[in-house]
PDB file of C-alpha atoms and ligand atoms in Angstrom:
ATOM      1  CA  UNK A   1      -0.460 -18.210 -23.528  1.00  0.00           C
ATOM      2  CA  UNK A   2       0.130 -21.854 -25.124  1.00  0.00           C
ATOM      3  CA  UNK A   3       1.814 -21.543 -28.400  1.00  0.00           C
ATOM      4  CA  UNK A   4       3.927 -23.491 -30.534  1.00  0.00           C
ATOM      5  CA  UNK A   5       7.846 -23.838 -29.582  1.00  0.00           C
ATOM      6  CA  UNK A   6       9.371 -20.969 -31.228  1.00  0.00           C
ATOM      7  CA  UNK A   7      12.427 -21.876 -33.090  1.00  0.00           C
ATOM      8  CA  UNK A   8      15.248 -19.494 -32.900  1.00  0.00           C
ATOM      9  CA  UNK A   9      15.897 -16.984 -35.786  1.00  0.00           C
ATOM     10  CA  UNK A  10      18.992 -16.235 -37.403  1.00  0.00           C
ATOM     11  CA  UNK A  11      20.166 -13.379 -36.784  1.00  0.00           C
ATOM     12  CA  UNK A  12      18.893 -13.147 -32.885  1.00  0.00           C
ATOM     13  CA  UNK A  13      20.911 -12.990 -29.965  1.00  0.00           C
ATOM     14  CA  UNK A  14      21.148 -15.564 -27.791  1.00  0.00           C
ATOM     15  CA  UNK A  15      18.354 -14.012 -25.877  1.00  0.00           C
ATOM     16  CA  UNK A  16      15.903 -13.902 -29.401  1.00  0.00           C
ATOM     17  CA  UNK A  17      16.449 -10.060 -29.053  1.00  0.00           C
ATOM     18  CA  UNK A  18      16.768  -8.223 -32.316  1.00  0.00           C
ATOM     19  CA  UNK A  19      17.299  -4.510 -32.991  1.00  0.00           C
ATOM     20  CA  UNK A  20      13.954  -2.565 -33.923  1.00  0.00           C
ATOM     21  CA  UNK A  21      14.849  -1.580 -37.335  1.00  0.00           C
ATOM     22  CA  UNK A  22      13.155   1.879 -36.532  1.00  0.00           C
ATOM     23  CA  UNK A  23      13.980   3.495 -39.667  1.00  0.00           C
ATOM     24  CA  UNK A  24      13.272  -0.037 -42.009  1.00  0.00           C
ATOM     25  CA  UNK A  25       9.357   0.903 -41.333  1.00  0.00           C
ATOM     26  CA  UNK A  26       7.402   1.836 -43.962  1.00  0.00           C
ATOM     27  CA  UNK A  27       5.131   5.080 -44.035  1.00  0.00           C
ATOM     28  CA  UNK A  28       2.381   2.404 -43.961  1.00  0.00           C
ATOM     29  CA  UNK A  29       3.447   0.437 -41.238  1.00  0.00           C
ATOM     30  CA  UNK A  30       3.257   3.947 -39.562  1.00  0.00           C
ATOM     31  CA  UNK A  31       0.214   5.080 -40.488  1.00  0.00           C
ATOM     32  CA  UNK A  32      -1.022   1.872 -39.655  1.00  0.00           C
ATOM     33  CA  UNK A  33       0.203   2.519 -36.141  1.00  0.00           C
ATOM     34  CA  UNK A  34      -1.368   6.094 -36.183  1.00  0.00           C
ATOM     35  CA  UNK A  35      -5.090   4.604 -37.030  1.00  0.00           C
ATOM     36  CA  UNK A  36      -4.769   1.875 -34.394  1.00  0.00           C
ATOM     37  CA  UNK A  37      -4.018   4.198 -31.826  1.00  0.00           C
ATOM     38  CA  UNK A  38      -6.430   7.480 -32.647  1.00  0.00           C
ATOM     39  CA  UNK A  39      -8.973   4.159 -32.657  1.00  0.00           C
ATOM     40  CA  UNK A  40      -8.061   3.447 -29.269  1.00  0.00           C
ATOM     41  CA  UNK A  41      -7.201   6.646 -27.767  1.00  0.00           C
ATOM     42  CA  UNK A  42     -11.130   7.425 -28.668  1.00  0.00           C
ATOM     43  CA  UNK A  43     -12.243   3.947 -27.299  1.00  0.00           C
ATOM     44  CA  UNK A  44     -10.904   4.488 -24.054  1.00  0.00           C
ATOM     45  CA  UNK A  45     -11.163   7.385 -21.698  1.00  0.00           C
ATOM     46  CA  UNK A  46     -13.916   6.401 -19.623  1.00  0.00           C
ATOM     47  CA  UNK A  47     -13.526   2.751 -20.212  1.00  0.00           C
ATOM     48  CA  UNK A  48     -10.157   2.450 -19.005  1.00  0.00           C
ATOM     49  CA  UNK A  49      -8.172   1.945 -15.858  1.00  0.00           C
ATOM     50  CA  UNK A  50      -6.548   6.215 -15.305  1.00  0.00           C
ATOM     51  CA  UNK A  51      -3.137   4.664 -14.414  1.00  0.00           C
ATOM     52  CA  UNK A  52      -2.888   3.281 -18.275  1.00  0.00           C
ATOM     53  CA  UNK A  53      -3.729   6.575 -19.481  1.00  0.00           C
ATOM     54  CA  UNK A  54      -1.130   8.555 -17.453  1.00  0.00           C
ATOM     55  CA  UNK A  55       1.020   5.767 -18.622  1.00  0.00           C
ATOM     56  CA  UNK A  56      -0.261   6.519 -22.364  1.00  0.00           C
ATOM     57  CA  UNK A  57       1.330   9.655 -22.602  1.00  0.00           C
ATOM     58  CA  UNK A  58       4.743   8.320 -22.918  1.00  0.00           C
ATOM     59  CA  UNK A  59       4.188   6.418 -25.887  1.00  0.00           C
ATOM     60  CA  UNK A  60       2.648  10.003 -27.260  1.00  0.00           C
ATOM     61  CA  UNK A  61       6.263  11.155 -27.034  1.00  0.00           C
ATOM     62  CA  UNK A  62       7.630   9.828 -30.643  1.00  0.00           C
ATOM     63  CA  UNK A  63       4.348   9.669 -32.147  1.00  0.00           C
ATOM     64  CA  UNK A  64       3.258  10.550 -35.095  1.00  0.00           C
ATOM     65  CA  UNK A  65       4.407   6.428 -36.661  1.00  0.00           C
ATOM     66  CA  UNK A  66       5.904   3.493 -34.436  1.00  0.00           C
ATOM     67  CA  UNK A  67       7.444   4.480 -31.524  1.00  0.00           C
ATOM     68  CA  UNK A  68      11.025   4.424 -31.127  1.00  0.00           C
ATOM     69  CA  UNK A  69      12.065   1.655 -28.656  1.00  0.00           C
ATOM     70  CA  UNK A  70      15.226   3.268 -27.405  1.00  0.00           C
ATOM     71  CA  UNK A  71      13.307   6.468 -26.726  1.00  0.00           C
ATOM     72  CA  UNK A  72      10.667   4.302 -24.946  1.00  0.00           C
ATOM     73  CA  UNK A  73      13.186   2.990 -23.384  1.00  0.00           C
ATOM     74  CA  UNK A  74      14.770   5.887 -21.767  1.00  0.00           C
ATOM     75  CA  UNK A  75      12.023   7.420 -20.553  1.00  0.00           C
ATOM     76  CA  UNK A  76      10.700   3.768 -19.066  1.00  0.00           C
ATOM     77  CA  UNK A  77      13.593   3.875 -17.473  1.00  0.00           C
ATOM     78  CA  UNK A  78      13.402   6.754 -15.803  1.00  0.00           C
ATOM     79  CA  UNK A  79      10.161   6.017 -14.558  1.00  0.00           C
ATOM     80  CA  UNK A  80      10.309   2.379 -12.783  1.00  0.00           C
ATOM     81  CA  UNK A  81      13.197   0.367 -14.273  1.00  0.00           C
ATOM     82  CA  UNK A  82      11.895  -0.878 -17.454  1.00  0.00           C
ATOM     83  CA  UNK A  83      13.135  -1.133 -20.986  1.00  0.00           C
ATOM     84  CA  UNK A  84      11.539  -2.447 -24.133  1.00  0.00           C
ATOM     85  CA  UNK A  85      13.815  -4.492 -26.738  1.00  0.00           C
ATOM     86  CA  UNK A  86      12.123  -5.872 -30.026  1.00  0.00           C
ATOM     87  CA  UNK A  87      12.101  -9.767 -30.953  1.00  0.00           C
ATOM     88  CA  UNK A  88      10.536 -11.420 -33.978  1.00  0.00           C
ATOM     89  CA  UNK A  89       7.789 -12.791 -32.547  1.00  0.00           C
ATOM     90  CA  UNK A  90       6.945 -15.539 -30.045  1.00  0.00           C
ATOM     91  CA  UNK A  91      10.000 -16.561 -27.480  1.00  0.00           C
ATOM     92  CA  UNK A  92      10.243 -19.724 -25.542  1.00  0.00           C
ATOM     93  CA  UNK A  93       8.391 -19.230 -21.462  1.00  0.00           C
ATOM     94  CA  UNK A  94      12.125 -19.388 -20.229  1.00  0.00           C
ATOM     95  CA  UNK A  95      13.308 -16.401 -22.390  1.00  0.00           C
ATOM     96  CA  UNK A  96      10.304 -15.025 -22.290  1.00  0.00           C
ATOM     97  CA  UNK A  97      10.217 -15.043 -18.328  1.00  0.00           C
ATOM     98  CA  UNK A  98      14.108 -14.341 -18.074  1.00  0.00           C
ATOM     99  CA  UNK A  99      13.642 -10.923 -19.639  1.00  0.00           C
ATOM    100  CA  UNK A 100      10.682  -9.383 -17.387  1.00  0.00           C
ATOM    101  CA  UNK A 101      12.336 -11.210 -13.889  1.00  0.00           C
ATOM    102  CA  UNK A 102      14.997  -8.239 -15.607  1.00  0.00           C
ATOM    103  CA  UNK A 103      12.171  -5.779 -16.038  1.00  0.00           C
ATOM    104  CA  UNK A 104      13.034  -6.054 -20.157  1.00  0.00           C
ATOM    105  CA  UNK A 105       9.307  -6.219 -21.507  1.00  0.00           C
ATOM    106  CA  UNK A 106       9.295  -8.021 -25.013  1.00  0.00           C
ATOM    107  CA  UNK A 107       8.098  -6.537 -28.254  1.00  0.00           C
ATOM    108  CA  UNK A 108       7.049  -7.451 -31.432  1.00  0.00           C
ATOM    109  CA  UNK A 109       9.117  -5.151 -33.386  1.00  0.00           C
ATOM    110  CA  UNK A 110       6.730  -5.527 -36.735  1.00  0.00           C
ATOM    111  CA  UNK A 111       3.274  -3.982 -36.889  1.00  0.00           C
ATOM    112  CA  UNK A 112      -0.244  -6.066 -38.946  1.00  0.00           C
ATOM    113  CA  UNK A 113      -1.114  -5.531 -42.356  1.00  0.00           C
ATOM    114  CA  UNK A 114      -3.566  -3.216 -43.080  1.00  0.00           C
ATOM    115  CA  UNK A 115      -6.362  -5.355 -44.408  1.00  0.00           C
ATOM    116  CA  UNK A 116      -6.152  -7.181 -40.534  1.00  0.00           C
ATOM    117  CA  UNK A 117      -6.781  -4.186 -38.288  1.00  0.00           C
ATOM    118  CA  UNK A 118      -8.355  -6.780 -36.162  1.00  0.00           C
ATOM    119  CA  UNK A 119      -6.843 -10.250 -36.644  1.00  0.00           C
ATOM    120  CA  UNK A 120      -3.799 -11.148 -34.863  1.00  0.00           C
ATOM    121  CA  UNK A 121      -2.091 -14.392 -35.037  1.00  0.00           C
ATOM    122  CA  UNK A 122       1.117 -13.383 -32.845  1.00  0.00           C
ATOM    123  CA  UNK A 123       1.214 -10.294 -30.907  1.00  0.00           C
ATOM    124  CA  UNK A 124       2.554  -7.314 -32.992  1.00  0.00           C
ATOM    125  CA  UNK A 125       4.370  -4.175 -32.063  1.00  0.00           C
ATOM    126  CA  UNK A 126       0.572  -2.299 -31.696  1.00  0.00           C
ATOM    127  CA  UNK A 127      -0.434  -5.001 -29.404  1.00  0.00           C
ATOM    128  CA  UNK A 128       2.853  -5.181 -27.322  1.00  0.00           C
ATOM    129  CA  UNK A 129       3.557  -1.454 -27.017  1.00  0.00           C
ATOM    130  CA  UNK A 130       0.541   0.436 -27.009  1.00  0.00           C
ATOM    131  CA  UNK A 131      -1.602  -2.491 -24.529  1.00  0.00           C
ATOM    132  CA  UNK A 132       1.482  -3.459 -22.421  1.00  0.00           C
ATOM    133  CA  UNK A 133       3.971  -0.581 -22.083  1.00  0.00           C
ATOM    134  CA  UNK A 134       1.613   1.998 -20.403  1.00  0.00           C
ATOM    135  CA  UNK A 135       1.441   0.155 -17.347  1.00  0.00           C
ATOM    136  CA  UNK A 136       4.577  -0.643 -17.172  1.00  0.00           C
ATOM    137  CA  UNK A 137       5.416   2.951 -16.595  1.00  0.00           C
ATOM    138  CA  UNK A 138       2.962   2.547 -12.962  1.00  0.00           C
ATOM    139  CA  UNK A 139       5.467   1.621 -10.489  1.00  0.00           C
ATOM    140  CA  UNK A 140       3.516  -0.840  -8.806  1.00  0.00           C
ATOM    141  CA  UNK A 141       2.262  -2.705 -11.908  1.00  0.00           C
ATOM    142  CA  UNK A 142       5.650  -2.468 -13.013  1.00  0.00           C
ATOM    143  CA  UNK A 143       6.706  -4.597  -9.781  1.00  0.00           C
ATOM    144  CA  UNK A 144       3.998  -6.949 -10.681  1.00  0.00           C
ATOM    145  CA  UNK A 145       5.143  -7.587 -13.603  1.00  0.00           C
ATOM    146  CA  UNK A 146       8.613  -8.252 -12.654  1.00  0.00           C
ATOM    147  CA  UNK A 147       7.475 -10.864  -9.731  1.00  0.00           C
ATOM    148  CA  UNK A 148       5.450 -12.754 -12.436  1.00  0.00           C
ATOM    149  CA  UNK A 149       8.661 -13.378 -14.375  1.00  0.00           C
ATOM    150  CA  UNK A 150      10.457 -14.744 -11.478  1.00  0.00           C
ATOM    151  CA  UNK A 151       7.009 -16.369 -10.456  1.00  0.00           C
ATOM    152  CA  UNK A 152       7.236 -17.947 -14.181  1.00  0.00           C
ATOM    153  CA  UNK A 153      10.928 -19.352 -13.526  1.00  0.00           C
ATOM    154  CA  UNK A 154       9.440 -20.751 -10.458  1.00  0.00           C
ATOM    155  CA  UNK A 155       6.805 -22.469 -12.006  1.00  0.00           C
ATOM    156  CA  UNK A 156       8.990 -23.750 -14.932  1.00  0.00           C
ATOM    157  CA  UNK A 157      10.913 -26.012 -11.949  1.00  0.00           C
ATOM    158  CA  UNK A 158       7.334 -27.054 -10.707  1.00  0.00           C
ATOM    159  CA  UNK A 159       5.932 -27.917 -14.173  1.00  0.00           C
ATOM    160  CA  UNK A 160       3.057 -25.698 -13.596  1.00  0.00           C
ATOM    161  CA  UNK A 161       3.484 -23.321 -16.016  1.00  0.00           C
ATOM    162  CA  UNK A 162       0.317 -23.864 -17.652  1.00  0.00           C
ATOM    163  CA  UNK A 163      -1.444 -22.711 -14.533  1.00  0.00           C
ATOM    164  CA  UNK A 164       0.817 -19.756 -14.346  1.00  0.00           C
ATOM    165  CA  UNK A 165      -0.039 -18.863 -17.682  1.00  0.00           C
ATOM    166  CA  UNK A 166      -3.947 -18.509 -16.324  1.00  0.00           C
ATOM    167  CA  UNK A 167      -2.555 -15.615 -13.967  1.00  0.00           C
ATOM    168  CA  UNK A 168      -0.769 -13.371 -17.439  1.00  0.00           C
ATOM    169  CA  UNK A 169      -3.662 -14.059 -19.247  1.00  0.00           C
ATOM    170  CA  UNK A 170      -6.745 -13.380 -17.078  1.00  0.00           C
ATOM    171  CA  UNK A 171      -4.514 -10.196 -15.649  1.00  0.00           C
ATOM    172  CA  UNK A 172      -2.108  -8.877 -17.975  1.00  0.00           C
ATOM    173  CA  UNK A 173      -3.992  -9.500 -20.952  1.00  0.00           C
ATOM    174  CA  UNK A 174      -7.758  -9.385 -19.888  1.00  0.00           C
ATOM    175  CA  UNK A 175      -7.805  -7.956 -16.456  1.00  0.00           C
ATOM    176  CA  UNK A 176     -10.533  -5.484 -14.814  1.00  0.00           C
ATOM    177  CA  UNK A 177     -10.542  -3.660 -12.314  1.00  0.00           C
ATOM    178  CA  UNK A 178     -12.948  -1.987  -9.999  1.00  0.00           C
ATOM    179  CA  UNK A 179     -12.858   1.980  -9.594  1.00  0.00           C
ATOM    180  CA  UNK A 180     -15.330   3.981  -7.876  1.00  0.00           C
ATOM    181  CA  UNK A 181     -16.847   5.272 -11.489  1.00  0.00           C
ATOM    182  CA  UNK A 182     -17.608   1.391 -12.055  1.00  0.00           C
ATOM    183  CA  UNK A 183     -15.364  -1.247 -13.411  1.00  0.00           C
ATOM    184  CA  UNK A 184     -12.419  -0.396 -15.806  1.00  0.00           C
ATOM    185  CA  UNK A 185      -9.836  -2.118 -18.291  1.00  0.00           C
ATOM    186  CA  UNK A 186      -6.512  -3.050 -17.994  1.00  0.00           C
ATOM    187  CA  UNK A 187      -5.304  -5.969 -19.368  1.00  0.00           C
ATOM    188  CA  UNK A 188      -3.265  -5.088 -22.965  1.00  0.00           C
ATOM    189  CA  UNK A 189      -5.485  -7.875 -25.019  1.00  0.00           C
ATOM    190  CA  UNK A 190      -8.121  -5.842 -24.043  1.00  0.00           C
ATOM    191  CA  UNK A 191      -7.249  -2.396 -24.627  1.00  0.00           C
ATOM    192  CA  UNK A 192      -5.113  -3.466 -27.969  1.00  0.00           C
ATOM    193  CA  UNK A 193      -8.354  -4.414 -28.997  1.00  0.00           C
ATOM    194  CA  UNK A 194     -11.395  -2.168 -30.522  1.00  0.00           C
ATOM    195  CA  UNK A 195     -14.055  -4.504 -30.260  1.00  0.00           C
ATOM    196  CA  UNK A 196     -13.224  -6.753 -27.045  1.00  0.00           C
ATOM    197  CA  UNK A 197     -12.749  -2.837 -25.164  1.00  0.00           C
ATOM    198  CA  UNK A 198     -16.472  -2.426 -25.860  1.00  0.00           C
ATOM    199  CA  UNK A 199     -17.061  -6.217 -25.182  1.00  0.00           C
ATOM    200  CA  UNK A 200     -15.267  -7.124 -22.225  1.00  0.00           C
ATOM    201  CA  UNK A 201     -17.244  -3.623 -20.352  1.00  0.00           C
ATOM    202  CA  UNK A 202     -20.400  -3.467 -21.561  1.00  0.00           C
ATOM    203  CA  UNK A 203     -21.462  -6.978 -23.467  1.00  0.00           C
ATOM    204  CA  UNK A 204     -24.348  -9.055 -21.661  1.00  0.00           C
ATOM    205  CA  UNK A 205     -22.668 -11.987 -22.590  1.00  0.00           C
ATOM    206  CA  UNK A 206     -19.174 -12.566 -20.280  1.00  0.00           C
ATOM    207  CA  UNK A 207     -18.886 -13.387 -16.646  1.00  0.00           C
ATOM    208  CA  UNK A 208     -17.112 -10.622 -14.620  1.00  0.00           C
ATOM    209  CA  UNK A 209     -16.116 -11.990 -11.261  1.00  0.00           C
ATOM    210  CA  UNK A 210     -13.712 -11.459  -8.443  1.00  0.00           C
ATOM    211  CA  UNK A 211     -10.206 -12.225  -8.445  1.00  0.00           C
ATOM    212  CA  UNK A 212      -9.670 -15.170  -6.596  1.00  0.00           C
ATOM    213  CA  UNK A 213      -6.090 -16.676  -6.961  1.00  0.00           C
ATOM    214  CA  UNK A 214      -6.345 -20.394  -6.286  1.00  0.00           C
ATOM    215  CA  UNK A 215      -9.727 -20.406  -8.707  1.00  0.00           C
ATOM    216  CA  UNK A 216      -8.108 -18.298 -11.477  1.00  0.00           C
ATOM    217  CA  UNK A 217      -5.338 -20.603 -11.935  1.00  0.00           C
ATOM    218  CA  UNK A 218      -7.665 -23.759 -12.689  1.00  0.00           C
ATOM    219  CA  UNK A 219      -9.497 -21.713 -15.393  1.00  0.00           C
ATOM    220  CA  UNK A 220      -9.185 -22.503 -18.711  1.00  0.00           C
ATOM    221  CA  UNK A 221      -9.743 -19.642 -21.397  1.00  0.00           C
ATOM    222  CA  UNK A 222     -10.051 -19.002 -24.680  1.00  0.00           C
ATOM    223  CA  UNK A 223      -7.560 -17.900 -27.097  1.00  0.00           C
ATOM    224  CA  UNK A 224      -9.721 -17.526 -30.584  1.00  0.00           C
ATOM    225  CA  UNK A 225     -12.509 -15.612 -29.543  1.00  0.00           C
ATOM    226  CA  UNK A 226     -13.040 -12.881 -26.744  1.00  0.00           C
ATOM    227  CA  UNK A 227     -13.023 -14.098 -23.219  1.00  0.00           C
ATOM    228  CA  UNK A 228     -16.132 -15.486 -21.692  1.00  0.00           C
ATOM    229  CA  UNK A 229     -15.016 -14.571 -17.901  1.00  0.00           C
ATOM    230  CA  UNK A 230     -13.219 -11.829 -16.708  1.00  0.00           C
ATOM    231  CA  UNK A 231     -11.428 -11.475 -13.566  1.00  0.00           C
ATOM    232  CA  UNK A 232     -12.405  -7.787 -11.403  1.00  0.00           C
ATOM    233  CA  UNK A 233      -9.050  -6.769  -9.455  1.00  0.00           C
ATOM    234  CA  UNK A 234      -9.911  -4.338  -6.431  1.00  0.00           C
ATOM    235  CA  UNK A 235      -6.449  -2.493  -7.381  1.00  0.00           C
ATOM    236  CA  UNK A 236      -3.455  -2.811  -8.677  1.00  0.00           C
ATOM    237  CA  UNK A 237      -1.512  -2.899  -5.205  1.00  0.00           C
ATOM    238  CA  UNK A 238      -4.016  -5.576  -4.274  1.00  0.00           C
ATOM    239  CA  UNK A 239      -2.906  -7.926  -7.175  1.00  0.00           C
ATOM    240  CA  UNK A 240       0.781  -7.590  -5.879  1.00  0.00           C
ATOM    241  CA  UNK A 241       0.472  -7.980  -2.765  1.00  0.00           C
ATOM    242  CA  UNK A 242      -1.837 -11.253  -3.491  1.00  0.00           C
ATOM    243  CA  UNK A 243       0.406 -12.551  -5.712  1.00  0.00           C
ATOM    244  CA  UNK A 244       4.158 -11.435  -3.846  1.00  0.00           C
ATOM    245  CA  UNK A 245       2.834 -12.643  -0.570  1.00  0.00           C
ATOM    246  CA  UNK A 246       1.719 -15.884  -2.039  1.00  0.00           C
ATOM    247  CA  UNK A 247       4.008 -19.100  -2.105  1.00  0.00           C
ATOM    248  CA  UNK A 248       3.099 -21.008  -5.358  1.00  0.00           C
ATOM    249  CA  UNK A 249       5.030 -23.730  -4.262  1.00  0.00           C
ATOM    250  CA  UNK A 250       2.326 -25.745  -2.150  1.00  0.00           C
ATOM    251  CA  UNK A 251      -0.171 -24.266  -4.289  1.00  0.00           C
ATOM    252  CA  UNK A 252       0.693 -25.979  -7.123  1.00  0.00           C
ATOM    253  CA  UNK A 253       0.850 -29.006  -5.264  1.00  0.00           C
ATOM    254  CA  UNK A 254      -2.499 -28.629  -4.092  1.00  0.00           C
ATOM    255  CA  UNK A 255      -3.920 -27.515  -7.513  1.00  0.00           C
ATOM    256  CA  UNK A 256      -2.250 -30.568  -8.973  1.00  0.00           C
ATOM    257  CA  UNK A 257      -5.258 -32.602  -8.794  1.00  0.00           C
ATOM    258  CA  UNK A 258      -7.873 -30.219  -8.770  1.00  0.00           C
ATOM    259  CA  UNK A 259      -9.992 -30.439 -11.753  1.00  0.00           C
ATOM    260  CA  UNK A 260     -10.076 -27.182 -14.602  1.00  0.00           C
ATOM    261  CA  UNK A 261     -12.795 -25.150 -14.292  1.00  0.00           C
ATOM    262  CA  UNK A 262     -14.500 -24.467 -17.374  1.00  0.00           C
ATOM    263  CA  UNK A 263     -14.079 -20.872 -18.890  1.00  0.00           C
ATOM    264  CA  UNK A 264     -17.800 -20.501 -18.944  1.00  0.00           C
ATOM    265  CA  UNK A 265     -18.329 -21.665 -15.402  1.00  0.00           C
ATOM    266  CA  UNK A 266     -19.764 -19.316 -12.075  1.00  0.00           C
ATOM    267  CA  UNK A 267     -18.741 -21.152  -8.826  1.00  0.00           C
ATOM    268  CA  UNK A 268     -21.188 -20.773  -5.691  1.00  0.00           C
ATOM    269  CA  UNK A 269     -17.636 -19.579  -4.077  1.00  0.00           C
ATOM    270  CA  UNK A 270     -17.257 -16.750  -6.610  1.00  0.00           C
ATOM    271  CA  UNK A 271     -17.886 -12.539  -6.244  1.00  0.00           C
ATOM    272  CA  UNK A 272     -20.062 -12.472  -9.171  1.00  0.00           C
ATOM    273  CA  UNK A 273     -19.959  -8.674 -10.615  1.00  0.00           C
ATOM    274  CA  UNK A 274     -21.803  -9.861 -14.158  1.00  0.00           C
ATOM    275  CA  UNK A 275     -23.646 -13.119 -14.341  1.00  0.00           C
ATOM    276  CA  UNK A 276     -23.141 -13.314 -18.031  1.00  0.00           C
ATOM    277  CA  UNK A 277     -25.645 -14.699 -20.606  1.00  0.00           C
ATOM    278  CA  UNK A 278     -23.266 -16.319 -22.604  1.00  0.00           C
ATOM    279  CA  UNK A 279     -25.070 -15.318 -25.687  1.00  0.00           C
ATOM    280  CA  UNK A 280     -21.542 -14.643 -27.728  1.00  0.00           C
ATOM    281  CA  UNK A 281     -19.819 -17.710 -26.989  1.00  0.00           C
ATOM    282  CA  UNK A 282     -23.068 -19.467 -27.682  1.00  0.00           C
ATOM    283  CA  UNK A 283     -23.850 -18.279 -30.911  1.00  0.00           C
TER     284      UNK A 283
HETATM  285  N1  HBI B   1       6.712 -14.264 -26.379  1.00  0.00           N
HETATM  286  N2  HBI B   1       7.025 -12.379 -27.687  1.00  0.00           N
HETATM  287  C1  HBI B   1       6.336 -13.033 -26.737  1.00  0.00           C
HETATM  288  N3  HBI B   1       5.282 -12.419 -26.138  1.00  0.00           N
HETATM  289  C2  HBI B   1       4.550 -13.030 -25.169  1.00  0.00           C
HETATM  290  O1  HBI B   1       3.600 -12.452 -24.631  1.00  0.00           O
HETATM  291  C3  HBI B   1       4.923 -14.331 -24.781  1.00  0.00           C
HETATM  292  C4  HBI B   1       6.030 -14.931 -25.428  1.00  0.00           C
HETATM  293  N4  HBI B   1       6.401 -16.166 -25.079  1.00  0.00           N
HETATM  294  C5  HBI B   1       5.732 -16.901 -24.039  1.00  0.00           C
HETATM  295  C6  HBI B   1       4.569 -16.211 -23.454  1.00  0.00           C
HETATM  296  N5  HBI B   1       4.230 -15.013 -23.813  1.00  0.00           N
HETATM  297  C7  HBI B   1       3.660 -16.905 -22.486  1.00  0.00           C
HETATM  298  O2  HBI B   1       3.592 -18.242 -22.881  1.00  0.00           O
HETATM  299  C8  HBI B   1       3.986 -16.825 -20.999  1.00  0.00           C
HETATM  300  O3  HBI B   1       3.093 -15.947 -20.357  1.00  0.00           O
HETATM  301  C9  HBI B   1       3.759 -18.126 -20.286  1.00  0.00           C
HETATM  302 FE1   FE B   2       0.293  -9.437 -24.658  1.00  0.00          FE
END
């Protein structure tokens, strides 16, 4: 994502970590919690990849209210490696890439206000824990994860972090993939989302295509509206292995010229799943 340079609060570590606050939250702030995910956990069976909803279960575990990040924690833990520890908000790319290289994911630690189920102008405990954590309890999306933090100190020495970026966003946050029921969600933007799970599956209006590395990194996208192409991964293990096995080093030397492609744009090169009629982003 491309935000502002966070400045660092008082009061954080030197790593912008804070501690939760568990018991500061407020019966709202839990219930608030409790809505978003009934919402969700509605929205998605059938619409979502199986491996987040194994992973769901975990964050089940504290429920009802917020769930507690130490408990998370622990039972992450157990499972591939991972913990999660709470920051205000928005951390530099270096800080932010230093703690998944560690498999630390990042959260939010304070939840929206209750009049702005839907708006988000930083990404908020709902949004971090409930769309990112589940997956991180799948050991192979957990290893993903991990390489794209190390990929993302990589890219900070080649100045190409802004085509790194493309690979979080059009994965992590707004990924499909392809199951034999049809295709399913995955990335947290997504699922974190009530009206972009319905959108990004089963709107006319986006592009669905293949994963294609080299491509994906020269798209732009959009970051105030829902997405007007999605990426299709075959499988999780295929988006490793693509992305492990791939030296970003010359790539990013070849890419340096190549133009952006538009977010809108189909390619003659590209596996087109959904030619999408645009009709959202046009209107
Ligand atoms: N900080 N808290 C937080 N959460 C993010 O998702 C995040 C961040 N800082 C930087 C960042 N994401 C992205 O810019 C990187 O993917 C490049
Ligand atoms: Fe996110």
């Amino acid at each position: 994502m491309q935000y502002d340079h966070p400045s660092h609060p008082d009061g954080a570590a030197a790593d912008w970590t804070i501690p939760q606050g568990w018991s500061a939250y407020s019966a709202q702030d839990h219930a608030t919690w409790d809505l978003l995910f009934e919402r969700q956990a509605r929205m998605l069976p059938g619409r979502v990849a199986p491996e987040f909803l194994a992973g769901l279960d975990m964050l089940r575990l504290s429920r009802p209210g917020i769930p507690n990040f130490d408990e998370l924690s622990d039972r992450l833990m157990k499972a591939t490696g991972w913990q999660v520890v709470a920051v205000p908000g928005l951390v530099p790319d270096e800080v932010f890439f230093d703690h998944l290289a560690n498999r630390r994911f990042v959260a939010g630690n304070f939840i929206r206000r209750p009049d702005e189920l839907d708006y988000l102008q930083e990404p908020d405990v709902f949004h971090d824990v409930f769309g990112h954590v589940p997956l991180l309890a799948h050991p192979v999306f957990a290893d993903y994860m991990q390489a794209y933090g190390r990929g993302g100190q990589r890219a900070a020495r080649h100045g190409a972090i802004d085509k790194l970026a493309r690979l979080y966003w059009y994965t992590v946050e707004f990924g499909l993939v392809r199951s034999d029921a049809g295709l399913r969600l995955y990335g947290a933007g997504i699922v974190s989302s009530h009206a972009e799970s319905r959108f990004a599956l089963e709107s006319d209006s986006p592009n669905r295509l293949g994963f294609d590395l080299r491509r994906l990194l020269r798209t732009k996208y959009r970051i105030d509206d829902f997405q007007q192409t999605y990426f299709v991964i075959d499988s999780f293990e295929d988006l490793l292995e693509q992305t492990l096995e791939t030296d970003f080093g010359p790539l990013y030397d070849e890419l340096a010229d190549a133009p952006d492609i538009d977010s809108e744009t189909i390619l003659p090169s590209d596996t087109v799943h959904t030619h999408g009629t645009q009709t959202h982003a046009r209107a």
